[in-house]
XYZ file of C-alpha atoms in Angstrom:
203
model
C 17.510 -74.724 -21.616
C 16.825 -78.441 -21.174
C 13.967 -80.222 -19.343
C 14.769 -81.918 -16.025
C 13.068 -83.965 -13.323
C 11.830 -80.658 -11.850
C 9.814 -80.147 -15.047
C 8.615 -83.769 -14.932
C 7.449 -83.434 -11.295
C 5.677 -80.135 -12.061
C 4.113 -81.611 -15.236
C 2.736 -84.621 -13.348
C 1.462 -82.366 -10.580
C -0.931 -80.685 -13.011
C -4.318 -82.332 -13.513
C -4.773 -80.786 -16.962
C -3.134 -78.400 -19.374
C -3.162 -74.736 -18.292
C -5.541 -72.399 -20.096
C -3.856 -71.022 -23.205
C -5.852 -67.774 -22.878
C -5.046 -67.117 -19.211
C -1.586 -68.683 -18.956
C -0.010 -68.665 -22.437
C 3.561 -69.263 -21.174
C 2.550 -72.125 -18.872
C 0.485 -73.627 -21.689
C 3.471 -73.488 -24.082
C 5.698 -75.118 -21.437
C 3.082 -77.848 -20.875
C 2.893 -78.627 -24.606
C 6.686 -78.628 -24.766
C 6.974 -81.116 -21.875
C 4.287 -83.338 -23.458
C 6.704 -84.039 -26.286
C 9.229 -85.463 -23.753
C 6.864 -87.927 -22.003
C 8.627 -90.952 -23.480
C 11.945 -89.619 -22.080
C 10.785 -88.594 -18.580
C 12.757 -91.331 -16.822
C 16.021 -90.380 -18.525
C 15.894 -86.630 -17.864
C 18.486 -85.288 -15.372
C 17.530 -84.713 -11.745
C 16.073 -86.649 -8.811
C 12.718 -88.248 -9.817
C 11.926 -89.121 -6.184
C 11.332 -85.505 -5.135
C 7.766 -84.203 -5.056
C 6.776 -81.267 -7.283
C 6.306 -79.126 -4.166
C 10.087 -79.295 -3.618
C 10.575 -77.007 -6.592
C 9.632 -73.347 -6.578
C 9.420 -70.826 -3.696
C 8.931 -71.944 -0.127
C 5.475 -71.442 1.446
C 5.238 -68.370 3.640
C 2.711 -66.958 6.046
C 2.047 -64.236 3.504
C 1.068 -66.849 0.912
C -1.160 -68.626 3.389
C -2.557 -65.401 4.877
C -2.572 -62.585 2.316
C -3.935 -60.185 4.917
C -0.542 -60.383 6.686
C 1.326 -59.182 3.592
C 3.240 -55.901 4.028
C 1.715 -52.779 2.548
C 2.622 -51.894 -1.006
C 4.919 -48.916 -1.486
C 2.056 -46.879 -2.952
C -0.104 -47.504 0.125
C 2.710 -46.518 2.449
C 3.218 -43.267 0.543
C -0.497 -42.507 0.836
C -0.323 -42.993 4.574
C 2.564 -40.569 4.949
C 1.615 -37.020 5.888
C 3.785 -35.201 3.385
C 2.669 -31.716 4.331
C 2.310 -32.123 8.042
C -0.846 -32.143 10.068
C -3.187 -29.186 9.919
C -3.329 -29.371 13.681
C 0.352 -28.502 14.063
C 0.930 -24.913 15.141
C 3.069 -22.844 12.774
C 6.099 -21.084 14.165
C 5.021 -17.482 14.937
C 8.410 -16.172 13.799
C 8.062 -17.968 10.457
C 4.581 -16.512 9.989
C 5.837 -13.015 10.827
C 8.753 -13.320 8.412
C 6.538 -14.604 5.605
C 4.101 -11.712 6.057
C 6.971 -9.223 6.061
C 8.349 -10.698 2.837
C 4.904 -10.533 1.230
C 4.460 -6.890 2.240
C 7.894 -6.000 0.855
C 7.101 -7.735 -2.415
C 3.791 -5.865 -2.793
C 5.493 -2.537 -2.067
C 8.245 -3.259 -4.593
C 5.689 -4.282 -7.208
C 3.618 -1.157 -6.588
C 6.715 1.007 -7.076
C 7.287 -0.356 -10.557
C 4.654 1.771 -12.274
C 4.513 1.738 -16.030
C 5.996 4.932 -17.562
C 3.329 7.318 -18.823
C 2.826 7.405 -22.588
C 3.928 10.787 -23.950
C 3.794 12.622 -27.263
C 5.919 15.392 -28.741
C 3.619 17.925 -30.409
C 4.449 20.875 -32.680
C 1.720 23.542 -32.762
C 1.314 26.361 -35.228
C -0.302 29.404 -33.588
C -1.490 31.942 -36.172
C -2.060 35.667 -35.384
C -4.690 37.919 -36.884
C -2.269 40.108 -38.838
C 1.233 41.519 -39.034
C 0.435 44.048 -36.277
C -0.270 41.345 -33.654
C 2.232 41.488 -30.760
C 3.752 37.987 -30.998
C 5.639 38.389 -27.690
C 2.375 39.006 -25.849
C 0.756 36.103 -27.733
C 3.507 33.696 -26.625
C 3.531 35.028 -23.065
C -0.232 34.524 -22.769
C 0.062 31.015 -24.244
C 2.753 29.942 -21.782
C 0.597 30.950 -18.825
C -1.556 27.927 -19.612
C -0.772 25.174 -17.101
C -2.089 21.616 -17.329
C -1.059 18.493 -15.463
C 1.082 16.518 -17.929
C 1.951 19.527 -20.152
C 5.522 20.717 -20.672
C 6.245 23.678 -22.916
C 9.315 23.534 -25.157
C 11.175 25.767 -27.594
C 9.413 28.087 -30.018
C 10.182 30.128 -33.111
C 8.529 32.635 -35.455
C 7.967 31.319 -38.981
C 7.042 33.698 -41.870
C 3.751 32.868 -43.651
C 3.564 35.807 -46.086
C 2.497 39.452 -46.263
C 4.760 40.236 -43.304
C 2.808 37.870 -41.022
C 4.661 35.373 -38.850
C 3.143 32.408 -37.020
C 4.402 31.069 -33.713
C 5.592 27.478 -33.922
C 5.992 25.864 -30.504
C 7.059 22.417 -29.357
C 5.526 20.790 -26.301
C 5.352 17.385 -24.591
C 2.074 15.980 -23.287
C 1.164 12.917 -21.287
C -1.434 11.221 -23.473
C -3.728 10.158 -20.619
C -3.741 13.578 -18.949
C -3.694 16.171 -21.726
C -6.040 16.496 -24.673
C -4.367 18.437 -27.482
C -7.799 19.607 -28.630
C -8.496 21.082 -25.194
C -5.085 22.770 -25.191
C -5.762 24.341 -28.597
C -9.114 25.611 -27.343
C -7.409 27.261 -24.352
C -4.846 28.963 -26.591
C -7.567 30.211 -28.931
C -9.350 31.838 -25.982
C -6.799 34.652 -26.432
C -8.965 36.165 -29.151
C -7.054 39.449 -29.172
C -3.942 37.743 -30.491
C -4.800 34.243 -31.796
C -6.729 33.610 -34.983
C -6.303 29.779 -35.028
C -4.052 26.875 -34.097
C -3.032 23.738 -35.986
C -1.082 20.569 -35.128
C 1.961 20.696 -37.416
C 3.456 17.434 -36.169
C 3.020 14.796 -33.499
C 5.050 11.764 -32.539
C 5.033 9.261 -29.674
C 7.950 9.283 -27.264
């Protein structure tokens, strides 16, 4: 970069140095041109042109800022991106949207969480070796509860010729209380002395 008559004309057009705080670049240029004052007449360019010749041409916008075009941000604000609230929605579109929503709700409702279940092994003890274990088991299996499924059973010796009935069953945790089930089994006082939970595990 080298100074020219355009710089000289602009320099002379200024009444004083620009404010260093407000216009640091213009101030630096002004100080730079001050060092060339003794060489102004020899710098390249046409010294007869006025300083107004250099720079952008005057426009109606410059003279009348109110006539300036809107900024892009203002134009975007004026745009109705979502359409007017007064516009009527297509009845078919509304009907389709409601149908889709209803189908979604029905599908969601169908996806119920599987019930938590437990596999339980019960020991059912008779009074003595003369207790009819077949009748005991038959009476026990007549017990019906929502969420209860009876499984396999077997007779397990406990000593002195006495055998206990060991039975497997599956219960839904929220529907069946094992304590309540044991109480129901023990209502058969002619056959059942007591019951115990031998094992339990979540499924």
